mmCIF file of C-alpha atoms in Angstrom:
data_model
loop_
_atom_site.group_PDB
_atom_site.id
_atom_site.type_symbol
_atom_site.label_atom_id
_atom_site.label_comp_id
_atom_site.label_asym_id
_atom_site.label_seq_id
_atom_site.Cartn_x
_atom_site.Cartn_y
_atom_site.Cartn_z
ATOM 1 C CA MET A 1 15.064 45.240 11.204
ATOM 2 C CA GLY A 2 17.783 43.523 8.983
ATOM 3 C CA ALA A 3 18.657 43.656 5.346
ATOM 4 C CA LEU A 4 15.701 42.510 3.139
ATOM 5 C CA PRO A 5 15.489 38.350 1.859
ATOM 6 C CA SER A 6 16.238 37.074 -0.553
ATOM 7 C CA LEU A 7 13.559 35.611 -2.686
ATOM 8 C CA ALA A 8 13.311 32.426 -5.413
ATOM 9 C CA VAL A 9 10.019 32.148 -7.631
ATOM 10 C CA VAL A 10 10.088 28.751 -8.708
ATOM 11 C CA GLY A 11 7.331 28.411 -11.785
ATOM 12 C CA ALA A 12 7.786 32.067 -12.466
ATOM 13 C CA THR A 13 6.283 31.454 -15.846
ATOM 14 C CA GLY A 14 3.205 29.198 -14.809
ATOM 15 C CA ALA A 15 -0.297 30.490 -14.563
ATOM 16 C CA VAL A 16 0.308 30.517 -10.506
ATOM 17 C CA GLY A 17 3.826 31.973 -10.814
ATOM 18 C CA THR A 18 2.849 34.684 -13.137
ATOM 19 C CA VAL A 19 0.035 35.772 -10.381
ATOM 20 C CA MET A 20 3.186 35.307 -7.659
ATOM 21 C CA CYS A 21 5.202 37.887 -9.695
ATOM 22 C CA GLU A 22 2.263 40.276 -10.008
ATOM 23 C CA LEU A 23 1.664 40.181 -6.363
ATOM 24 C CA LEU A 24 5.635 40.694 -5.821
ATOM 25 C CA SER A 25 5.304 44.198 -7.672
ATOM 26 C CA SER A 26 2.002 45.584 -6.063
ATOM 27 C CA ARG A 27 2.338 44.365 -2.261
ATOM 28 C CA LYS A 28 4.727 45.870 -0.114
ATOM 29 C CA ASN A 29 8.054 45.351 -0.442
ATOM 30 C CA MET A 30 9.580 42.573 1.648
ATOM 31 C CA TRP A 31 12.601 41.711 -0.637
ATOM 32 C CA GLY A 32 15.872 42.627 -1.870
ATOM 33 C CA GLU A 33 16.772 40.441 -4.622
ATOM 34 C CA ILE A 34 14.032 38.228 -6.672
ATOM 35 C CA ARG A 35 15.389 35.220 -8.899
ATOM 36 C CA LEU A 36 12.757 33.844 -11.392
ATOM 37 C CA VAL A 37 13.509 30.336 -12.214
ATOM 38 C CA ALA A 38 11.537 28.085 -14.349
ATOM 39 C CA SER A 39 12.256 25.201 -17.264
ATOM 40 C CA LYS A 40 14.593 24.817 -19.307
ATOM 41 C CA ARG A 41 12.193 25.493 -21.784
ATOM 42 C CA SER A 42 11.741 29.019 -20.156
ATOM 43 C CA ALA A 43 14.815 29.777 -18.897
ATOM 44 C CA GLY A 44 16.082 33.037 -20.746
ATOM 45 C CA ARG A 45 12.397 34.846 -20.683
ATOM 46 C CA THR A 46 12.134 38.395 -19.604
ATOM 47 C CA LEU A 47 9.375 38.997 -16.789
ATOM 48 C CA VAL A 48 8.971 42.398 -15.028
ATOM 49 C CA VAL A 49 8.971 42.247 -11.288
ATOM 50 C CA ARG A 50 8.681 45.275 -9.022
ATOM 51 C CA GLY A 51 9.009 47.368 -12.619
ATOM 52 C CA GLU A 52 12.537 46.330 -13.290
ATOM 53 C CA GLU A 53 12.898 43.703 -16.438
ATOM 54 C CA VAL A 54 14.271 40.050 -14.622
ATOM 55 C CA VAL A 55 15.517 36.962 -16.450
ATOM 56 C CA VAL A 56 14.254 33.621 -16.188
ATOM 57 C CA GLN A 57 16.960 31.217 -14.581
ATOM 58 C CA GLU A 58 16.960 28.081 -15.400
ATOM 59 C CA LEU A 59 16.474 25.206 -12.374
ATOM 60 C CA ALA A 60 19.315 24.035 -11.261
ATOM 61 C CA ALA A 61 21.013 23.570 -7.771
ATOM 62 C CA ASP A 62 23.356 26.600 -7.502
ATOM 63 C CA VAL A 63 20.012 29.031 -8.425
ATOM 64 C CA PHE A 64 19.594 28.614 -4.703
ATOM 65 C CA ASP A 65 23.190 29.686 -3.617
ATOM 66 C CA GLY A 66 22.569 32.957 -1.714
ATOM 67 C CA ILE A 67 18.508 32.328 -1.324
ATOM 68 C CA ASP A 68 16.826 33.057 1.645
ATOM 69 C CA VAL A 69 13.041 31.833 0.658
ATOM 70 C CA ALA A 70 12.327 30.361 -2.076
ATOM 71 C CA MET A 71 8.792 30.034 -3.219
ATOM 72 C CA PHE A 72 7.464 26.970 -5.417
ATOM 73 C CA ASP A 73 4.875 26.203 -7.922
ATOM 74 C CA VAL A 74 5.601 23.204 -9.967
ATOM 75 C CA PRO A 75 4.570 19.753 -10.552
ATOM 76 C CA ASP A 76 4.452 17.435 -6.914
ATOM 77 C CA GLU A 77 7.065 15.616 -8.622
ATOM 78 C CA VAL A 78 9.237 18.693 -8.946
ATOM 79 C CA SER A 79 8.638 20.006 -5.942
ATOM 80 C CA ALA A 80 9.615 16.840 -4.029
ATOM 81 C CA GLU A 81 13.043 16.494 -5.859
ATOM 82 C CA TRP A 82 13.887 20.215 -5.849
ATOM 83 C CA ALA A 83 12.493 22.190 -2.549
ATOM 84 C CA PRO A 84 15.039 19.885 -0.402
ATOM 85 C CA ILE A 85 17.882 20.484 -2.641
ATOM 86 C CA ALA A 86 16.724 24.580 -1.822
ATOM 87 C CA VAL A 87 16.468 23.831 1.815
ATOM 88 C CA SER A 88 19.997 22.486 1.304
ATOM 89 C CA HIS A 89 21.319 25.639 -0.331
ATOM 90 C CA GLY A 90 19.878 27.508 3.062
ATOM 91 C CA ALA A 91 16.466 28.183 1.338
ATOM 92 C CA ILE A 92 13.378 27.617 4.089
ATOM 93 C CA ALA A 93 11.225 26.477 1.033
ATOM 94 C CA VAL A 94 7.241 27.264 0.656
ATOM 95 C CA ASP A 95 5.564 24.766 -1.791
ATOM 96 C CA ASN A 96 2.375 25.331 -3.046
ATOM 97 C CA SER A 97 2.210 21.558 -4.500
ATOM 98 C CA GLY A 98 0.748 18.539 -2.956
ATOM 99 C CA ALA A 99 4.316 16.946 -2.313
ATOM 100 C CA PHE A 100 4.416 17.800 1.152
ATOM 101 C CA ARG A 101 0.873 19.136 2.132
ATOM 102 C CA MET A 102 0.070 15.806 4.653
ATOM 103 C CA ASP A 103 3.705 15.485 5.708
ATOM 104 C CA PRO A 104 3.832 15.732 9.835
ATOM 105 C CA ASP A 105 7.175 17.299 9.600
ATOM 106 C CA VAL A 106 5.789 19.973 7.139
ATOM 107 C CA PRO A 107 3.217 23.007 8.300
ATOM 108 C CA LEU A 108 0.392 23.635 6.558
ATOM 109 C CA VAL A 109 0.093 27.214 6.879
ATOM 110 C CA VAL A 110 -2.922 29.732 6.521
ATOM 111 C CA PRO A 111 -1.779 33.140 7.557
ATOM 112 C CA GLU A 112 -4.995 34.196 8.933
ATOM 113 C CA ILE A 113 -5.429 31.342 10.948
ATOM 114 C CA ASN A 114 -2.420 29.506 11.925
ATOM 115 C CA PRO A 115 0.857 31.953 11.339
ATOM 116 C CA GLU A 116 2.185 30.766 14.207
ATOM 117 C CA GLN A 117 3.054 26.899 12.278
ATOM 118 C CA SER A 118 5.338 29.129 10.162
ATOM 119 C CA ARG A 119 8.092 28.672 12.839
ATOM 120 C CA ASN A 120 7.212 25.296 13.000
ATOM 121 C CA ARG A 121 9.894 23.789 10.222
ATOM 122 C CA PRO A 122 11.886 20.314 10.924
ATOM 123 C CA LYS A 123 12.384 19.810 7.518
ATOM 124 C CA GLY A 124 12.710 23.774 6.500
ATOM 125 C CA ILE A 125 9.818 23.570 4.031
ATOM 126 C CA ILE A 126 6.017 25.022 4.440
ATOM 127 C CA ALA A 127 3.277 23.610 2.418
ATOM 128 C CA ASN A 128 0.446 25.658 0.755
ATOM 129 C CA ALA A 129 -3.096 24.220 0.724
ATOM 130 C CA ASN A 130 -4.986 22.634 -2.159
ATOM 131 C CA CYS A 131 -7.100 26.140 -3.866
ATOM 132 C CA THR A 132 -10.350 24.463 -3.013
ATOM 133 C CA THR A 133 -9.336 24.209 0.595
ATOM 134 C CA LEU A 134 -8.410 27.844 1.013
ATOM 135 C CA ALA A 135 -11.517 29.157 -1.143
ATOM 136 C CA MET A 136 -13.144 27.920 2.074
ATOM 137 C CA ILE A 137 -10.920 27.304 5.225
ATOM 138 C CA VAL A 138 -10.183 31.606 5.571
ATOM 139 C CA ALA A 139 -14.134 31.664 5.932
ATOM 140 C CA LEU A 140 -14.674 28.379 8.406
ATOM 141 C CA ALA A 141 -12.332 29.421 10.392
ATOM 142 C CA PRO A 142 -13.498 32.184 12.353
ATOM 143 C CA LEU A 143 -16.576 30.321 13.310
ATOM 144 C CA HIS A 144 -15.132 27.520 14.336
ATOM 145 C CA ARG A 145 -13.219 29.738 16.964
ATOM 146 C CA GLU A 146 -17.068 31.299 17.455
ATOM 147 C CA TYR A 147 -18.669 28.189 17.877
ATOM 148 C CA GLY A 148 -16.619 24.437 17.594
ATOM 149 C CA LEU A 149 -16.616 22.541 14.504
ATOM 150 C CA LYS A 150 -17.378 19.313 14.543
ATOM 151 C CA GLU A 151 -18.208 18.007 10.712
ATOM 152 C CA LEU A 152 -18.605 19.602 7.137
ATOM 153 C CA VAL A 153 -20.500 18.667 4.025
ATOM 154 C CA LEU A 154 -19.419 20.421 0.809
ATOM 155 C CA ALA A 155 -19.929 20.412 -2.403
ATOM 156 C CA SER A 156 -17.153 22.738 -4.777
ATOM 157 C CA TYR A 157 -17.841 24.029 -8.141
ATOM 158 C CA GLN A 158 -14.318 24.198 -9.078
ATOM 159 C CA ALA A 159 -13.392 26.697 -11.933
ATOM 160 C CA VAL A 160 -11.267 25.139 -15.472
ATOM 161 C CA SER A 161 -8.019 27.308 -14.450
ATOM 162 C CA GLY A 162 -7.522 24.662 -11.521
ATOM 163 C CA ALA A 163 -6.250 22.154 -14.331
ATOM 164 C CA GLY A 164 -3.805 25.054 -15.324
ATOM 165 C CA LYS A 165 -3.456 26.981 -19.114
ATOM 166 C CA GLU A 166 -4.756 23.780 -20.564
ATOM 167 C CA GLY A 167 -7.838 23.563 -18.977
ATOM 168 C CA VAL A 168 -8.736 27.152 -19.806
ATOM 169 C CA ASP A 169 -8.110 26.900 -23.215
ATOM 170 C CA THR A 170 -10.006 23.624 -23.044
ATOM 171 C CA LEU A 171 -12.991 25.289 -22.082
ATOM 172 C CA LEU A 172 -12.841 28.234 -24.583
ATOM 173 C CA GLY A 173 -12.490 26.234 -27.302
ATOM 174 C CA GLN A 174 -15.506 23.737 -26.256
ATOM 175 C CA LEU A 175 -17.503 27.492 -26.071
ATOM 176 C CA GLU A 176 -16.444 28.667 -29.526
ATOM 177 C CA ARG A 177 -17.771 25.061 -30.505
ATOM 178 C CA VAL A 178 -21.141 25.302 -29.131
ATOM 179 C CA SER A 179 -21.796 28.849 -29.322
ATOM 180 C CA GLY A 180 -24.768 29.865 -31.698
ATOM 181 C CA ASP A 181 -26.334 26.828 -31.743
ATOM 182 C CA ARG A 182 -29.439 26.784 -29.818
ATOM 183 C CA SER A 183 -30.665 23.288 -30.080
ATOM 184 C CA LEU A 184 -27.438 21.796 -27.986
ATOM 185 C CA GLY A 185 -28.212 20.468 -24.695
ATOM 186 C CA SER A 186 -31.477 20.178 -25.596
ATOM 187 C CA ARG A 187 -30.970 16.120 -26.501
ATOM 188 C CA SER A 188 -28.654 13.251 -25.127
ATOM 189 C CA GLY A 189 -25.482 13.369 -26.715
ATOM 190 C CA ASN A 190 -25.239 16.159 -29.030
ATOM 191 C CA VAL A 191 -22.963 18.742 -26.848
ATOM 192 C CA ARG A 192 -21.127 15.506 -26.774
ATOM 193 C CA GLN A 193 -20.732 15.602 -30.752
ATOM 194 C CA ALA A 194 -20.385 19.777 -31.221
ATOM 195 C CA VAL A 195 -17.646 19.029 -29.002
ATOM 196 C CA GLY A 196 -15.497 16.210 -30.116
ATOM 197 C CA ASP A 197 -12.558 14.883 -29.133
ATOM 198 C CA ASP A 198 -11.252 18.188 -27.418
ATOM 199 C CA LEU A 199 -11.663 17.159 -24.078
ATOM 200 C CA GLY A 200 -8.491 18.658 -22.739
ATOM 201 C CA PRO A 201 -7.638 17.462 -18.778
ATOM 202 C CA PHE A 202 -11.613 16.905 -18.262
ATOM 203 C CA PRO A 203 -13.163 13.752 -18.395
ATOM 204 C CA ALA A 204 -16.114 14.916 -20.060
ATOM 205 C CA PRO A 205 -17.095 18.204 -21.841
ATOM 206 C CA LEU A 206 -17.618 20.953 -19.895
ATOM 207 C CA ALA A 207 -19.155 23.680 -22.186
ATOM 208 C CA LEU A 208 -23.201 23.731 -21.070
ATOM 209 C CA ASN A 209 -22.297 20.871 -18.475
ATOM 210 C CA VAL A 210 -21.012 20.161 -14.995
ATOM 211 C CA VAL A 211 -18.982 17.263 -14.615
ATOM 212 C CA PRO A 212 -18.663 15.967 -10.760
ATOM 213 C CA TRP A 213 -15.216 14.652 -10.644
ATOM 214 C CA ALA A 214 -12.211 16.152 -9.957
ATOM 215 C CA GLY A 215 -8.628 14.982 -9.328
ATOM 216 C CA SER A 216 -7.415 11.410 -9.658
ATOM 217 C CA LEU A 217 -8.957 8.015 -8.445
ATOM 218 C CA ARG A 218 -8.464 7.084 -5.066
ATOM 219 C CA ASP A 219 -9.571 4.146 -2.871
ATOM 220 C CA ALA A 220 -14.021 3.451 -2.949
ATOM 221 C CA GLY A 221 -14.540 5.570 -5.161
ATOM 222 C CA TRP A 222 -13.352 9.258 -3.809
ATOM 223 C CA SER A 223 -11.414 11.728 -5.525
ATOM 224 C CA SER A 224 -7.724 12.987 -4.781
ATOM 225 C CA GLU A 225 -9.408 16.770 -4.783
ATOM 226 C CA GLU A 226 -12.336 15.040 -2.232
ATOM 227 C CA LEU A 227 -9.337 13.641 0.383
ATOM 228 C CA LYS A 228 -7.496 16.644 0.615
ATOM 229 C CA MET A 229 -10.248 18.753 1.315
ATOM 230 C CA ARG A 230 -11.249 16.677 4.287
ATOM 231 C CA ASN A 231 -7.260 15.897 4.989
ATOM 232 C CA GLU A 232 -6.358 19.998 4.536
ATOM 233 C CA SER A 233 -9.013 20.938 6.745
ATOM 234 C CA ARG A 234 -8.549 18.832 9.615
ATOM 235 C CA LYS A 235 -4.695 19.872 9.312
ATOM 236 C CA ILE A 236 -5.188 23.438 9.345
ATOM 237 C CA LEU A 237 -7.934 23.651 11.677
ATOM 238 C CA GLY A 238 -6.088 21.236 13.958
ATOM 239 C CA LEU A 239 -8.983 19.002 14.262
ATOM 240 C CA PRO A 240 -7.795 15.246 13.515
ATOM 241 C CA ASP A 241 -10.932 13.945 14.090
ATOM 242 C CA LEU A 242 -13.336 16.239 12.074
ATOM 243 C CA LYS A 243 -15.663 14.535 9.885
ATOM 244 C CA VAL A 244 -15.668 15.647 6.763
ATOM 245 C CA SER A 245 -17.184 14.745 3.520
ATOM 246 C CA ALA A 246 -17.088 16.470 0.122
ATOM 247 C CA THR A 247 -17.844 15.815 -3.362
ATOM 248 C CA CYS A 248 -15.825 17.908 -5.929
ATOM 249 C CA VAL A 249 -17.339 19.205 -9.230
ATOM 250 C CA ARG A 250 -16.171 21.211 -11.994
ATOM 251 C CA VAL A 251 -17.792 23.837 -13.870
ATOM 252 C CA PRO A 252 -17.862 26.001 -16.863
ATOM 253 C CA VAL A 253 -16.204 28.848 -14.625
ATOM 254 C CA VAL A 254 -12.770 30.430 -16.315
ATOM 255 C CA THR A 255 -11.386 31.242 -12.734
ATOM 256 C CA GLY A 256 -12.923 31.020 -9.243
ATOM 257 C CA HIS A 257 -13.774 28.041 -7.123
ATOM 258 C CA SER A 258 -16.585 27.872 -5.032
ATOM 259 C CA VAL A 259 -17.698 25.456 -1.956
ATOM 260 C CA ALA A 260 -21.650 24.910 -0.262
ATOM 261 C CA VAL A 261 -20.826 24.341 3.111
ATOM 262 C CA HIS A 262 -22.980 22.618 5.388
ATOM 263 C CA ALA A 263 -21.061 22.951 9.048
ATOM 264 C CA VAL A 264 -22.259 21.411 12.068
ATOM 265 C CA PHE A 265 -20.870 22.859 15.438
ATOM 266 C CA GLY A 266 -20.966 22.208 19.122
ATOM 267 C CA VAL A 267 -23.059 24.808 19.728
ATOM 268 C CA GLU A 268 -26.732 26.420 18.821
ATOM 269 C CA VAL A 269 -25.900 29.007 15.930
ATOM 270 C CA ASP A 270 -27.552 32.021 14.377
ATOM 271 C CA ALA A 271 -27.651 33.576 11.319
ATOM 272 C CA GLU A 272 -27.155 36.778 12.234
ATOM 273 C CA GLY A 273 -24.283 35.863 14.981
ATOM 274 C CA ALA A 274 -22.422 34.228 11.926
ATOM 275 C CA ARG A 275 -22.648 37.291 9.925
ATOM 276 C CA GLU A 276 -21.051 39.143 12.333
ATOM 277 C CA VAL A 277 -18.677 37.094 13.132
ATOM 278 C CA LEU A 278 -17.263 36.924 9.323
ATOM 279 C CA ARG A 279 -17.554 40.974 9.105
ATOM 280 C CA HIS A 280 -15.060 41.082 10.824
ATOM 281 C CA ALA A 281 -12.978 38.370 10.124
ATOM 282 C CA PRO A 282 -9.341 38.695 8.143
ATOM 283 C CA GLY A 283 -9.167 38.286 4.615
ATOM 284 C CA VAL A 284 -13.386 37.480 4.479
ATOM 285 C CA ILE A 285 -15.717 39.845 2.363
ATOM 286 C CA LEU A 286 -19.225 39.243 3.174
ATOM 287 C CA VAL A 287 -21.754 39.246 0.365
ATOM 288 C CA ASP A 288 -25.127 38.343 1.707
ATOM 289 C CA ASP A 289 -28.349 40.002 0.496
ATOM 290 C CA PRO A 290 -30.368 37.776 -1.779
ATOM 291 C CA ALA A 291 -33.063 39.817 -1.696
ATOM 292 C CA ALA A 292 -30.783 42.664 -3.767
ATOM 293 C CA GLY A 293 -29.687 39.493 -5.748
ATOM 294 C CA GLU A 294 -26.126 40.109 -3.860
ATOM 295 C CA PHE A 295 -24.750 36.643 -3.965
ATOM 296 C CA PRO A 296 -20.824 35.176 -3.718
ATOM 297 C CA MET A 297 -20.149 34.655 -6.991
ATOM 298 C CA PRO A 298 -16.604 34.042 -9.131
ATOM 299 C CA ILE A 299 -16.903 36.379 -11.682
ATOM 300 C CA ASP A 300 -17.043 38.906 -8.679
ATOM 301 C CA ALA A 301 -14.452 37.563 -7.047
ATOM 302 C CA VAL A 302 -11.833 36.862 -10.014
ATOM 303 C CA GLY A 303 -8.838 39.276 -9.136
ATOM 304 C CA THR A 304 -9.758 39.971 -5.894
ATOM 305 C CA ASP A 305 -7.612 38.776 -2.641
ATOM 306 C CA PRO A 306 -10.474 37.483 -0.158
ATOM 307 C CA SER A 307 -12.999 34.650 0.127
ATOM 308 C CA TRP A 308 -16.271 35.960 -0.644
ATOM 309 C CA VAL A 309 -19.103 34.291 1.439
ATOM 310 C CA GLY A 310 -22.881 34.683 1.702
ATOM 311 C CA ARG A 311 -26.255 32.430 1.667
ATOM 312 C CA ILE A 312 -25.344 32.220 5.351
ATOM 313 C CA ARG A 313 -28.688 30.469 6.850
ATOM 314 C CA ARG A 314 -29.310 28.280 10.073
ATOM 315 C CA SER A 315 -30.026 25.033 8.832
ATOM 316 C CA ILE A 316 -33.771 24.217 9.123
ATOM 317 C CA ASP A 317 -33.311 20.891 10.767
ATOM 318 C CA ASP A 318 -30.610 21.457 12.978
ATOM 319 C CA PRO A 319 -30.303 24.675 15.271
ATOM 320 C CA ARG A 320 -26.199 23.659 15.482
ATOM 321 C CA ALA A 321 -25.601 24.263 11.625
ATOM 322 C CA LEU A 322 -25.024 26.807 9.225
ATOM 323 C CA ASP A 323 -25.266 26.551 5.102
ATOM 324 C CA LEU A 324 -23.104 29.254 3.746
ATOM 325 C CA PHE A 325 -21.271 29.323 -0.072
ATOM 326 C CA VAL A 326 -18.052 30.805 -0.599
ATOM 327 C CA THR A 327 -16.194 31.330 -3.621
ATOM 328 C CA GLY A 328 -12.427 32.749 -4.219
ATOM 329 C CA ASP A 329 -9.664 33.217 -6.583
ATOM 330 C CA ASN A 330 -7.570 29.969 -7.168
ATOM 331 C CA LEU A 331 -4.798 31.671 -8.356
ATOM 332 C CA ARG A 332 -4.899 34.261 -6.187
ATOM 333 C CA LYS A 333 -5.534 33.327 -2.227
ATOM 334 C CA GLY A 334 -5.722 30.306 -3.655
ATOM 335 C CA ALA A 335 -2.052 29.418 -5.003
ATOM 336 C CA ALA A 336 -0.159 32.482 -5.047
ATOM 337 C CA LEU A 337 -1.524 34.941 -2.598
ATOM 338 C CA ASN A 338 -1.162 32.493 0.206
ATOM 339 C CA THR A 339 2.288 31.396 -0.604
ATOM 340 C CA ALA A 340 3.456 34.891 -0.683
ATOM 341 C CA GLN A 341 1.384 35.686 2.401
ATOM 342 C CA ILE A 342 3.437 32.813 4.116
ATOM 343 C CA ALA A 343 6.832 34.114 2.625
ATOM 344 C CA GLU A 344 6.309 37.338 3.610
ATOM 345 C CA LEU A 345 5.951 35.980 7.284
ATOM 346 C CA LEU A 346 8.915 34.663 6.689
ATOM 347 C CA SER A 347 10.716 37.994 5.822
ATOM 348 C CA LYS A 348 9.633 39.149 8.875
ATOM 349 C CA GLU A 349 11.168 36.353 10.927
ATOM 350 C CA LEU A 350 14.563 36.755 9.166
ATOM 351 C CA GLN A 351 14.416 40.293 9.875
ATOM 352 C CA GLY A 352 14.015 40.253 13.040
ATOM 353 C CA SER A 353 10.914 41.897 13.547
#
């Protein structure tokens, strides 16, 4: 086994980057030097990684000199510019943005599902999936392998941390404004009046509300988040003709994306058989005892790595269909953890193991 490869974390001071740094401290050490990189505004800060203080460097081409793997958690346009620069300096880029996900020359990797694709990287870039897709796909892949997936109808329940720190601050600020007034929500307009103009990145109040919208507007009224769930599920599972219809909803949850799934398969299914598949699936924890009030919920999944799955039922009207509920921490498996797992695959490859 060769020397430990070097790693750069680009966007180290952001919400996901911070979790990446925590994971580097808590998971098996796969790295030699670790460089933390961020914008000029954050350069010079000191973060603790693996028990050592590391000074954050400003994003520039030379920070990738001598780097083997670079994990990116930055906006799409920043990744689009800088991931190829990292590659030109000899690094393999693992990108958590949406810049490269649907590029046919960039693999979209979930290590529990398609780890072999991490070696198929003609552009030197590997993409990480959307956080909502990741919460769901880890549970769906083993069911697909068992039964042959044909169609998905999805409804997401997306936490505000998916919109970054601004999203979290917006929700918490709104909750402070509405707390204590028990008349709120009893007539149209009074929640909007209490919240005022503090909508942050959302189109409507989230306190005491759900908003059937996440992402940006695309053709025919679909949102970008809904199309991501469709397109990324197809690519990860290798099912280019999979029928997928999604409705994305923002809910007043701080962290933890959830998805209600109606999955149609090619053969008849039964709930207990599906539970048995999921009990042994990597990256999945089964929480499915309605009689005892045990369900997969974001307040329990937050801060954990697996996708939590439950409410598994065979459809009443279609013996080939299952209905289930999945939740997972959108900052961990939905972003930082999957990126770190991909990077760990590369570390093993570079060490010749």
